[in-house]
């Protein structure tokens, strides 16, 4: 029997495969693949857990954002109500101030009118007295003037007492 190179290559292959089986290489490869599959499975489980946690955190932040928006809307509404109230109060105070100023101005005008009327009356009385004095001086004698003066003086003293 003639052995050629193909036969020796086949025997070498069989010996190599027997050596691999003897050294339990397929078991080590399977174990390595199983470990890698377990590692990938654990990483996928961790990723899933992290995703769920991220979804919970996202939901929490969305809920807090909605609460903050609601609270902000409430604050804005309260500020608008307060601004409207302050505006109304300021308008009322301004109207009251204007009314008081108008009343005060009207009182000053009435007082000025009364003073003007009194001044005109006083001037008219002074003018009438001066005219009467001139008329009496021209028409009345000394004894008539003395009698009128005494009567007037008595009348003024009677009013003062």
GROMACS .gro file of N, CA and C in nm:
model
  483
    1UNK      N    1   0.081  -0.115   0.000
    1UNK     CA    2   0.000   0.000   0.000
    1UNK      C    3   0.087   0.123   0.000
    2UNK      N    4   0.044   0.209  -0.086
    2UNK     CA    5   0.124   0.329  -0.108
    2UNK      C    6   0.058   0.445  -0.035
    3UNK      N    7   0.138   0.511   0.045
    3UNK     CA    8   0.085   0.626   0.122
    3UNK      C    9   0.129   0.753   0.054
    4UNK      N   10   0.037   0.825   0.017
    4UNK     CA   11   0.071   0.954  -0.047
    4UNK      C   12   0.045   1.069   0.051
    5UNK      N   13   0.063   1.189   0.007
    5UNK     CA   14   0.056   1.306   0.094
    5UNK      C   15  -0.087   1.330   0.142
    6UNK      N   16  -0.184   1.291   0.068
    6UNK     CA   17  -0.322   1.312   0.106
    6UNK      C   18  -0.354   1.227   0.228
    7UNK      N   19  -0.303   1.103   0.230
    7UNK     CA   20  -0.327   1.016   0.343
    7UNK      C   21  -0.266   1.074   0.469
    8UNK      N   22  -0.143   1.125   0.461
    8UNK     CA   23  -0.077   1.182   0.578
    8UNK      C   24  -0.148   1.310   0.623
    9UNK      N   25  -0.203   1.386   0.530
    9UNK     CA   26  -0.277   1.505   0.566
    9UNK      C   27  -0.406   1.466   0.639
   10UNK      N   28  -0.469   1.356   0.592
   10UNK     CA   29  -0.590   1.308   0.656
   10UNK      C   30  -0.559   1.257   0.796
   11UNK      N   31  -0.450   1.178   0.814
   11UNK     CA   32  -0.412   1.127   0.945
   11UNK      C   33  -0.380   1.243   1.037
   12UNK      N   34  -0.310   1.344   0.986
   12UNK     CA   35  -0.277   1.462   1.067
   12UNK      C   36  -0.404   1.535   1.113
   13UNK      N   37  -0.502   1.542   1.022
   13UNK     CA   38  -0.628   1.609   1.056
   13UNK      C   39  -0.701   1.530   1.163
   14UNK      N   40  -0.704   1.397   1.151
   14UNK     CA   41  -0.773   1.314   1.250
   14UNK      C   42  -0.703   1.327   1.383
   15UNK      N   43  -0.570   1.323   1.385
   15UNK     CA   44  -0.496   1.339   1.510
   15UNK      C   45  -0.521   1.477   1.572
   16UNK      N   46  -0.525   1.578   1.487
   16UNK     CA   47  -0.552   1.715   1.537
   16UNK      C   48  -0.690   1.723   1.600
   17UNK      N   49  -0.789   1.663   1.534
   17UNK     CA   50  -0.925   1.668   1.587
   17UNK      C   51  -0.934   1.586   1.715
   18UNK      N   52  -0.863   1.471   1.722
   18UNK     CA   53  -0.863   1.390   1.843
   18UNK      C   54  -0.798   1.467   1.957
   19UNK      N   55  -0.689   1.537   1.926
   19UNK     CA   56  -0.622   1.619   2.028
   19UNK      C   57  -0.715   1.730   2.077
   20UNK      N   58  -0.787   1.791   1.989
   20UNK     CA   59  -0.880   1.898   2.027
   20UNK      C   60  -0.988   1.842   2.117
   21UNK      N   61  -1.041   1.722   2.082
   21UNK     CA   62  -1.146   1.660   2.162
   21UNK      C   63  -1.087   1.617   2.296
   22UNK      N   64  -0.968   1.564   2.298
   22UNK     CA   65  -0.903   1.520   2.420
   22UNK      C   66  -0.879   1.637   2.515
   23UNK      N   67  -0.838   1.749   2.461
   23UNK     CA   68  -0.810   1.867   2.544
   23UNK      C   69  -0.938   1.945   2.578
   24UNK      N   70  -1.051   1.894   2.536
   24UNK     CA   71  -1.183   1.953   2.565
   24UNK      C   72  -1.197   2.096   2.513
   25UNK      N   73  -1.141   2.122   2.397
   25UNK     CA   74  -1.150   2.254   2.335
   25UNK      C   75  -1.294   2.288   2.299
   26UNK      N   76  -1.375   2.196   2.246
   26UNK     CA   77  -1.513   2.233   2.216
   26UNK      C   78  -1.590   2.273   2.341
   27UNK      N   79  -1.563   2.209   2.454
   27UNK     CA   80  -1.629   2.247   2.580
   27UNK      C   81  -1.587   2.386   2.624
   28UNK      N   82  -1.456   2.414   2.607
   28UNK     CA   83  -1.410   2.548   2.644
   28UNK      C   84  -1.470   2.654   2.553
   29UNK      N   85  -1.480   2.622   2.423
   29UNK     CA   86  -1.540   2.716   2.329
   29UNK      C   87  -1.686   2.736   2.364
   30UNK      N   88  -1.758   2.625   2.393
   30UNK     CA   89  -1.899   2.636   2.430
   30UNK      C   90  -1.915   2.715   2.559
   31UNK      N   91  -1.825   2.686   2.656
   31UNK     CA   92  -1.832   2.759   2.783
   31UNK      C   93  -1.805   2.907   2.760
   32UNK      N   94  -1.706   2.939   2.677
   32UNK     CA   95  -1.675   3.079   2.647
   32UNK      C   96  -1.793   3.145   2.577
   33UNK      N   97  -1.854   3.075   2.483
   33UNK     CA   98  -1.971   3.132   2.414
   33UNK      C   99  -2.088   3.149   2.511
   34UNK      N  100  -2.107   3.050   2.602
   34UNK     CA  101  -2.215   3.062   2.701
   34UNK      C  102  -2.191   3.182   2.793
   35UNK      N  103  -2.065   3.200   2.836
   35UNK     CA  104  -2.031   3.315   2.922
   35UNK      C  105  -2.057   3.446   2.849
   36UNK      N  106  -2.019   3.447   2.721
   36UNK     CA  107  -2.041   3.570   2.644
   36UNK      C  108  -2.190   3.594   2.625
   37UNK      N  109  -2.269   3.489   2.602
   37UNK     CA  110  -2.414   3.503   2.587
   37UNK      C  111  -2.476   3.552   2.718
   38UNK      N  112  -2.426   3.496   2.833
   38UNK     CA  113  -2.476   3.542   2.963
   38UNK      C  114  -2.443   3.690   2.985
   39UNK      N  115  -2.320   3.728   2.948
   39UNK     CA  116  -2.278   3.868   2.964
   39UNK      C  117  -2.366   3.960   2.878
   40UNK      N  118  -2.391   3.918   2.754
   40UNK     CA  119  -2.477   3.999   2.666
   40UNK      C  120  -2.619   4.004   2.722
   41UNK      N  121  -2.671   3.889   2.774
   41UNK     CA  122  -2.804   3.884   2.833
   41UNK      C  123  -2.812   3.979   2.953
   42UNK      N  124  -2.706   3.977   3.038
   42UNK     CA  125  -2.703   4.067   3.154
   42UNK      C  126  -2.699   4.214   3.110
   43UNK      N  127  -2.619   4.242   3.009
   43UNK     CA  128  -2.612   4.379   2.957
   43UNK      C  129  -2.748   4.423   2.902
   44UNK      N  130  -2.817   4.333   2.831
   44UNK     CA  131  -2.950   4.366   2.779
   44UNK      C  132  -3.049   4.389   2.894
   45UNK      N  133  -3.040   4.305   2.999
   45UNK     CA  134  -3.129   4.323   3.114
   45UNK      C  135  -3.100   4.457   3.182
   46UNK      N  136  -2.971   4.490   3.196
   46UNK     CA  137  -2.932   4.619   3.257
   46UNK      C  138  -2.982   4.735   3.171
   47UNK      N  139  -2.966   4.721   3.041
   47UNK     CA  140  -3.014   4.826   2.950
   47UNK      C  141  -3.165   4.842   2.961
   48UNK      N  142  -3.237   4.730   2.971
   48UNK     CA  143  -3.382   4.737   2.985
   48UNK      C  144  -3.420   4.804   3.117
   49UNK      N  145  -3.349   4.767   3.226
   49UNK     CA  146  -3.376   4.828   3.356
   49UNK      C  147  -3.348   4.978   3.352
   50UNK      N  148  -3.235   5.016   3.291
   50UNK     CA  149  -3.201   5.158   3.278
   50UNK      C  150  -3.304   5.233   3.193
   51UNK      N  151  -3.353   5.167   3.087
   51UNK     CA  152  -3.455   5.230   3.002
   51UNK      C  153  -3.582   5.254   3.081
   52UNK      N  154  -3.625   5.153   3.158
   52UNK     CA  155  -3.746   5.168   3.239
   52UNK      C  156  -3.727   5.277   3.343
   53UNK      N  157  -3.609   5.280   3.404
   53UNK     CA  158  -3.581   5.385   3.503
   53UNK      C  159  -3.584   5.523   3.438
   54UNK      N  160  -3.526   5.531   3.317
   54UNK     CA  161  -3.528   5.659   3.246
   54UNK      C  162  -3.670   5.699   3.211
   55UNK      N  163  -3.755   5.601   3.176
   55UNK     CA  164  -3.895   5.634   3.146
   55UNK      C  165  -3.967   5.682   3.271
   56UNK      N  166  -3.936   5.621   3.385
   56UNK     CA  167  -3.997   5.666   3.511
   56UNK      C  168  -3.951   5.808   3.545
   57UNK      N  169  -3.821   5.833   3.527
   57UNK     CA  170  -3.769   5.967   3.555
   57UNK      C  171  -3.831   6.069   3.461
   58UNK      N  172  -3.843   6.031   3.332
   58UNK     CA  173  -3.906   6.120   3.234
   58UNK      C  174  -4.050   6.149   3.273
   59UNK      N  175  -4.124   6.046   3.312
   59UNK     CA  176  -4.264   6.066   3.353
   59UNK      C  177  -4.271   6.157   3.475
   60UNK      N  178  -4.179   6.139   3.570
   60UNK     CA  179  -4.177   6.222   3.690
   60UNK      C  180  -4.149   6.369   3.654
   61UNK      N  181  -4.050   6.389   3.566
   61UNK     CA  182  -4.020   6.526   3.526
   61UNK      C  183  -4.133   6.589   3.447
   62UNK      N  184  -4.202   6.511   3.365
   62UNK     CA  185  -4.317   6.565   3.292
   62UNK      C  186  -4.428   6.602   3.388
   63UNK      N  187  -4.450   6.519   3.491
   63UNK     CA  188  -4.552   6.549   3.591
   63UNK      C  189  -4.513   6.677   3.666
   64UNK      N  190  -4.385   6.687   3.705
   64UNK     CA  191  -4.340   6.808   3.775
   64UNK      C  192  -4.351   6.931   3.686
   65UNK      N  193  -4.321   6.915   3.556
   65UNK     CA  194  -4.332   7.028   3.464
   65UNK      C  195  -4.477   7.074   3.454
   66UNK      N  196  -4.570   6.977   3.446
   66UNK     CA  197  -4.712   7.013   3.440
   66UNK      C  198  -4.756   7.083   3.568
   67UNK      N  199  -4.708   7.033   3.682
   67UNK     CA  200  -4.740   7.099   3.809
   67UNK      C  201  -4.685   7.240   3.812
   68UNK      N  202  -4.560   7.255   3.763
   68UNK     CA  203  -4.498   7.388   3.761
   68UNK      C  204  -4.574   7.481   3.668
   69UNK      N  205  -4.619   7.429   3.552
   69UNK     CA  206  -4.696   7.512   3.460
   69UNK      C  207  -4.829   7.553   3.524
   70UNK      N  208  -4.893   7.460   3.594
   70UNK     CA  209  -5.018   7.491   3.662
   70UNK      C  210  -4.996   7.596   3.769
   71UNK      N  211  -4.888   7.578   3.846
   71UNK     CA  212  -4.857   7.675   3.951
   71UNK      C  213  -4.824   7.811   3.891
   72UNK      N  214  -4.749   7.812   3.781
   72UNK     CA  215  -4.715   7.938   3.715
   72UNK      C  216  -4.841   8.007   3.664
   73UNK      N  217  -4.933   7.928   3.608
   73UNK     CA  218  -5.060   7.986   3.561
   73UNK      C  219  -5.138   8.046   3.678
   74UNK      N  220  -5.136   7.976   3.792
   74UNK     CA  221  -5.204   8.029   3.912
   74UNK      C  222  -5.139   8.158   3.959
   75UNK      N  223  -5.006   8.161   3.958
   75UNK     CA  224  -4.934   8.282   4.001
   75UNK      C  225  -4.965   8.398   3.907
   76UNK      N  226  -4.967   8.369   3.777
   76UNK     CA  227  -4.998   8.474   3.680
   76UNK      C  228  -5.139   8.526   3.700
   77UNK      N  229  -5.233   8.435   3.720
   77UNK     CA  230  -5.372   8.476   3.742
   77UNK      C  231  -5.384   8.561   3.869
   78UNK      N  232  -5.314   8.519   3.976
   78UNK     CA  233  -5.318   8.596   4.100
   78UNK      C  234  -5.256   8.733   4.080
   79UNK      N  235  -5.146   8.738   4.005
   79UNK     CA  236  -5.081   8.866   3.979
   79UNK      C  237  -5.172   8.957   3.896
   80UNK      N  238  -5.241   8.899   3.799
   80UNK     CA  239  -5.334   8.979   3.719
   80UNK      C  240  -5.449   9.031   3.803
   81UNK      N  241  -5.502   8.945   3.893
   81UNK     CA  242  -5.610   8.991   3.982
   81UNK      C  243  -5.559   9.103   4.073
   82UNK      N  244  -5.439   9.085   4.127
   82UNK     CA  245  -5.384   9.187   4.217
   82UNK      C  246  -5.358   9.316   4.142
   83UNK      N  247  -5.307   9.305   4.018
   83UNK     CA  248  -5.283   9.425   3.938
   83UNK      C  249  -5.413   9.497   3.908
   84UNK      N  250  -5.518   9.420   3.876
   84UNK     CA  251  -5.649   9.482   3.849
   84UNK      C  252  -5.702   9.549   3.975
   85UNK      N  253  -5.685   9.483   4.090
   85UNK     CA  254  -5.731   9.540   4.216
   85UNK      C  255  -5.654   9.668   4.248
   86UNK      N  256  -5.521   9.664   4.229
   86UNK     CA  257  -5.441   9.783   4.256
   86UNK      C  258  -5.476   9.896   4.160
   87UNK      N  259  -5.503   9.861   4.035
   87UNK     CA  260  -5.543   9.962   3.937
   87UNK      C  261  -5.675  10.026   3.978
   88UNK      N  262  -5.770   9.943   4.017
   88UNK     CA  263  -5.901   9.996   4.059
   88UNK      C  264  -5.885  10.083   4.184
   89UNK      N  265  -5.803  10.037   4.278
   89UNK     CA  266  -5.780  10.114   4.401
   89UNK      C  267  -5.713  10.247   4.369
   90UNK      N  268  -5.613  10.244   4.281
   90UNK     CA  269  -5.544  10.368   4.244
   90UNK      C  270  -5.641  10.464   4.172
   91UNK      N  271  -5.727  10.408   4.086
   91UNK     CA  272  -5.825  10.492   4.016
   91UNK      C  273  -5.921  10.555   4.116
   92UNK      N  274  -5.967  10.475   4.214
   92UNK     CA  275  -6.059  10.527   4.314
   92UNK      C  276  -5.992  10.637   4.396
   93UNK      N  277  -5.868  10.613   4.438
   93UNK     CA  278  -5.796  10.714   4.518
   93UNK      C  279  -5.774  10.840   4.436
   94UNK      N  280  -5.742  10.823   4.307
   94UNK     CA  281  -5.722  10.940   4.222
   94UNK      C  282  -5.853  11.019   4.208
   95UNK      N  283  -5.964  10.948   4.190
   95UNK     CA  284  -6.093  11.016   4.179
   95UNK      C  285  -6.128  11.087   4.308
   96UNK      N  286  -6.100  11.023   4.423
   96UNK     CA  287  -6.127  11.088   4.551
   96UNK      C  288  -6.039  11.212   4.568
   97UNK      N  289  -5.912  11.201   4.527
   97UNK     CA  290  -5.821  11.314   4.538
   97UNK      C  291  -5.869  11.430   4.451
   98UNK      N  292  -5.910  11.398   4.327
   98UNK     CA  293  -5.960  11.502   4.237
   98UNK      C  294  -6.086  11.565   4.294
   99UNK      N  295  -6.175  11.483   4.351
   99UNK     CA  296  -6.299  11.536   4.410
   99UNK      C  297  -6.266  11.629   4.528
  100UNK      N  298  -6.171  11.586   4.614
  100UNK     CA  299  -6.133  11.672   4.727
  100UNK      C  300  -6.071  11.802   4.678
  101UNK      N  301  -5.985  11.792   4.575
  101UNK     CA  302  -5.922  11.913   4.522
  101UNK      C  303  -6.027  12.006   4.460
  102UNK      N  304  -6.126  11.948   4.390
  102UNK     CA  305  -6.233  12.030   4.332
  102UNK      C  306  -6.315  12.097   4.442
  103UNK      N  307  -6.348  12.021   4.547
  103UNK     CA  308  -6.426  12.078   4.657
  103UNK      C  309  -6.347  12.190   4.724
  104UNK      N  310  -6.217  12.167   4.744
  104UNK     CA  311  -6.132  12.269   4.806
  104UNK      C  312  -6.125  12.393   4.717
  105UNK      N  313  -6.111  12.371   4.586
  105UNK     CA  314  -6.105  12.484   4.492
  105UNK      C  315  -6.237  12.561   4.493
  106UNK      N  316  -6.349  12.486   4.496
  106UNK     CA  317  -6.479  12.552   4.500
  106UNK      C  318  -6.495  12.634   4.628
  107UNK      N  319  -6.448  12.580   4.741
  107UNK     CA  320  -6.455  12.656   4.867
  107UNK      C  321  -6.371  12.782   4.858
  108UNK      N  322  -6.251  12.772   4.799
  108UNK     CA  323  -6.165  12.890   4.784
  108UNK      C  324  -6.231  12.993   4.694
  109UNK      N  325  -6.296  12.944   4.587
  109UNK     CA  326  -6.363  13.037   4.496
  109UNK      C  327  -6.479  13.106   4.568
  110UNK      N  328  -6.559  13.029   4.645
  110UNK     CA  329  -6.671  13.090   4.720
  110UNK      C  330  -6.619  13.191   4.821
  111UNK      N  331  -6.509  13.154   4.890
  111UNK     CA  332  -6.452  13.247   4.988
  111UNK      C  333  -6.402  13.374   4.919
  112UNK      N  334  -6.337  13.356   4.803
  112UNK     CA  335  -6.287  13.472   4.728
  112UNK      C  336  -6.404  13.558   4.680
  113UNK      N  337  -6.514  13.493   4.635
  113UNK     CA  338  -6.632  13.568   4.593
  113UNK      C  339  -6.690  13.647   4.710
  114UNK      N  340  -6.699  13.579   4.828
  114UNK     CA  341  -6.755  13.647   4.945
  114UNK      C  342  -6.666  13.765   4.986
  115UNK      N  343  -6.533  13.742   4.981
  115UNK     CA  344  -6.440  13.851   5.015
  115UNK      C  345  -6.453  13.965   4.915
  116UNK      N  346  -6.470  13.931   4.786
  116UNK     CA  347  -6.485  14.035   4.684
  116UNK      C  348  -6.615  14.112   4.705
  117UNK      N  349  -6.723  14.037   4.737
  117UNK     CA  350  -6.852  14.104   4.762
  117UNK      C  351  -6.840  14.194   4.884
  118UNK      N  352  -6.774  14.143   4.989
  118UNK     CA  353  -6.756  14.224   5.109
  118UNK      C  354  -6.669  14.346   5.082
  119UNK      N  355  -6.566  14.328   4.998
  119UNK     CA  356  -6.479  14.441   4.964
  119UNK      C  357  -6.557  14.546   4.884
  120UNK      N  358  -6.642  14.497   4.791
  120UNK     CA  359  -6.724  14.592   4.712
  120UNK      C  360  -6.823  14.663   4.803
  121UNK      N  361  -6.884  14.587   4.894
  121UNK     CA  362  -6.979  14.649   4.987
  121UNK      C  363  -6.908  14.752   5.074
  122UNK      N  364  -6.789  14.710   5.122
  122UNK     CA  365  -6.714  14.801   5.209
  122UNK      C  366  -6.676  14.927   5.132
  123UNK      N  367  -6.632  14.907   5.007
  123UNK     CA  368  -6.597  15.024   4.924
  123UNK      C  369  -6.721  15.110   4.899
  124UNK      N  370  -6.837  15.043   4.874
  124UNK     CA  371  -6.961  15.117   4.850
  124UNK      C  372  -7.003  15.194   4.975
  125UNK      N  373  -6.988  15.127   5.091
  125UNK     CA  374  -7.024  15.194   5.216
  125UNK      C  375  -6.931  15.314   5.239
  126UNK      N  376  -6.799  15.291   5.215
  126UNK     CA  377  -6.703  15.400   5.233
  126UNK      C  378  -6.734  15.515   5.137
  127UNK      N  379  -6.768  15.478   5.014
  127UNK     CA  380  -6.802  15.580   4.915
  127UNK      C  381  -6.930  15.653   4.955
  128UNK      N  382  -7.030  15.578   5.005
  128UNK     CA  383  -7.156  15.640   5.046
  128UNK      C  384  -7.134  15.731   5.165
  129UNK      N  385  -7.047  15.685   5.259
  129UNK     CA  386  -7.018  15.768   5.376
  129UNK      C  387  -6.948  15.897   5.333
  130UNK      N  388  -6.852  15.880   5.241
  130UNK     CA  389  -6.779  15.999   5.193
  130UNK      C  390  -6.875  16.094   5.121
  131UNK      N  391  -6.965  16.037   5.039
  131UNK     CA  392  -7.060  16.122   4.966
  131UNK      C  393  -7.156  16.189   5.064
  132UNK      N  394  -7.202  16.109   5.164
  132UNK     CA  395  -7.294  16.167   5.262
  132UNK      C  396  -7.223  16.274   5.341
  133UNK      N  397  -7.095  16.250   5.371
  133UNK     CA  398  -7.018  16.349   5.447
  133UNK      C  399  -7.006  16.479   5.368
  134UNK      N  400  -6.979  16.465   5.238
  134UNK     CA  401  -6.966  16.584   5.154
  134UNK      C  402  -7.098  16.659   5.147
  135UNK      N  403  -7.207  16.580   5.133
  135UNK     CA  404  -7.339  16.642   5.123
  135UNK      C  405  -7.372  16.713   5.255
  136UNK      N  406  -7.344  16.645   5.368
  136UNK     CA  407  -7.375  16.704   5.497
  136UNK      C  408  -7.289  16.827   5.523
  137UNK      N  409  -7.162  16.820   5.479
  137UNK     CA  410  -7.074  16.935   5.501
  137UNK      C  411  -7.128  17.055   5.423
  138UNK      N  412  -7.173  17.029   5.303
  138UNK     CA  413  -7.221  17.139   5.221
  138UNK      C  414  -7.356  17.191   5.271
  139UNK      N  415  -7.444  17.105   5.319
  139UNK     CA  416  -7.579  17.145   5.347
  139UNK      C  417  -7.608  17.167   5.495
  140UNK      N  418  -7.533  17.103   5.584
  140UNK     CA  419  -7.566  17.113   5.726
  140UNK      C  420  -7.473  17.211   5.794
  141UNK      N  421  -7.523  17.269   5.896
  141UNK     CA  422  -7.442  17.363   5.973
  141UNK      C  423  -7.364  17.289   6.080
  142UNK      N  424  -7.286  17.361   6.161
  142UNK     CA  425  -7.198  17.302   6.261
  142UNK      C  426  -7.278  17.234   6.369
  143UNK      N  427  -7.386  17.293   6.416
  143UNK     CA  428  -7.462  17.231   6.524
  143UNK      C  429  -7.536  17.105   6.475
  144UNK      N  430  -7.582  17.099   6.350
  144UNK     CA  431  -7.645  16.980   6.295
  144UNK      C  432  -7.540  16.868   6.282
  145UNK      N  433  -7.420  16.907   6.239
  145UNK     CA  434  -7.312  16.809   6.225
  145UNK      C  435  -7.277  16.750   6.361
  146UNK      N  436  -7.271  16.833   6.461
  146UNK     CA  437  -7.238  16.785   6.596
  146UNK      C  438  -7.346  16.690   6.645
  147UNK      N  439  -7.472  16.715   6.621
  147UNK     CA  440  -7.583  16.630   6.664
  147UNK      C  441  -7.576  16.495   6.593
  148UNK      N  442  -7.552  16.497   6.462
  148UNK     CA  443  -7.541  16.372   6.385
  148UNK      C  444  -7.421  16.289   6.432
  149UNK      N  445  -7.312  16.359   6.458
  149UNK     CA  446  -7.190  16.288   6.504
  149UNK      C  447  -7.215  16.221   6.638
  150UNK      N  448  -7.279  16.289   6.730
  150UNK     CA  449  -7.308  16.234   6.861
  150UNK      C  450  -7.403  16.115   6.850
  151UNK      N  451  -7.505  16.125   6.763
  151UNK     CA  452  -7.601  16.017   6.744
  151UNK      C  453  -7.531  15.895   6.686
  152UNK      N  454  -7.446  15.916   6.589
  152UNK     CA  455  -7.372  15.804   6.526
  152UNK      C  456  -7.278  15.740   6.625
  153UNK      N  457  -7.212  15.822   6.705
  153UNK     CA  458  -7.120  15.770   6.804
  153UNK      C  459  -7.195  15.689   6.908
  154UNK      N  460  -7.309  15.731   6.950
  154UNK     CA  461  -7.391  15.657   7.045
  154UNK      C  462  -7.439  15.525   6.983
  155UNK      N  463  -7.474  15.528   6.857
  155UNK     CA  464  -7.519  15.405   6.788
  155UNK      C  465  -7.405  15.304   6.777
  156UNK      N  466  -7.285  15.349   6.748
  156UNK     CA  467  -7.168  15.259   6.737
  156UNK      C  468  -7.136  15.201   6.874
  157UNK      N  469  -7.140  15.285   6.980
  157UNK     CA  470  -7.113  15.236   7.115
  157UNK      C  471  -7.217  15.135   7.157
  158UNK      N  472  -7.343  15.153   7.118
  158UNK     CA  473  -7.450  15.060   7.150
  158UNK      C  474  -7.427  14.925   7.081
  159UNK      N  475  -7.376  14.927   6.965
  159UNK     CA  476  -7.347  14.800   6.893
  159UNK      C  477  -7.227  14.728   6.953
  160UNK      N  478  -7.129  14.799   7.001
  160UNK     CA  479  -7.011  14.738   7.060
  160UNK      C  480  -7.041  14.678   7.195
  161UNK      N  481  -7.136  14.731   7.267
  161UNK     CA  482  -7.167  14.679   7.400
  161UNK      C  483  -7.260  14.568   7.389
   0.00000   0.00000   0.00000
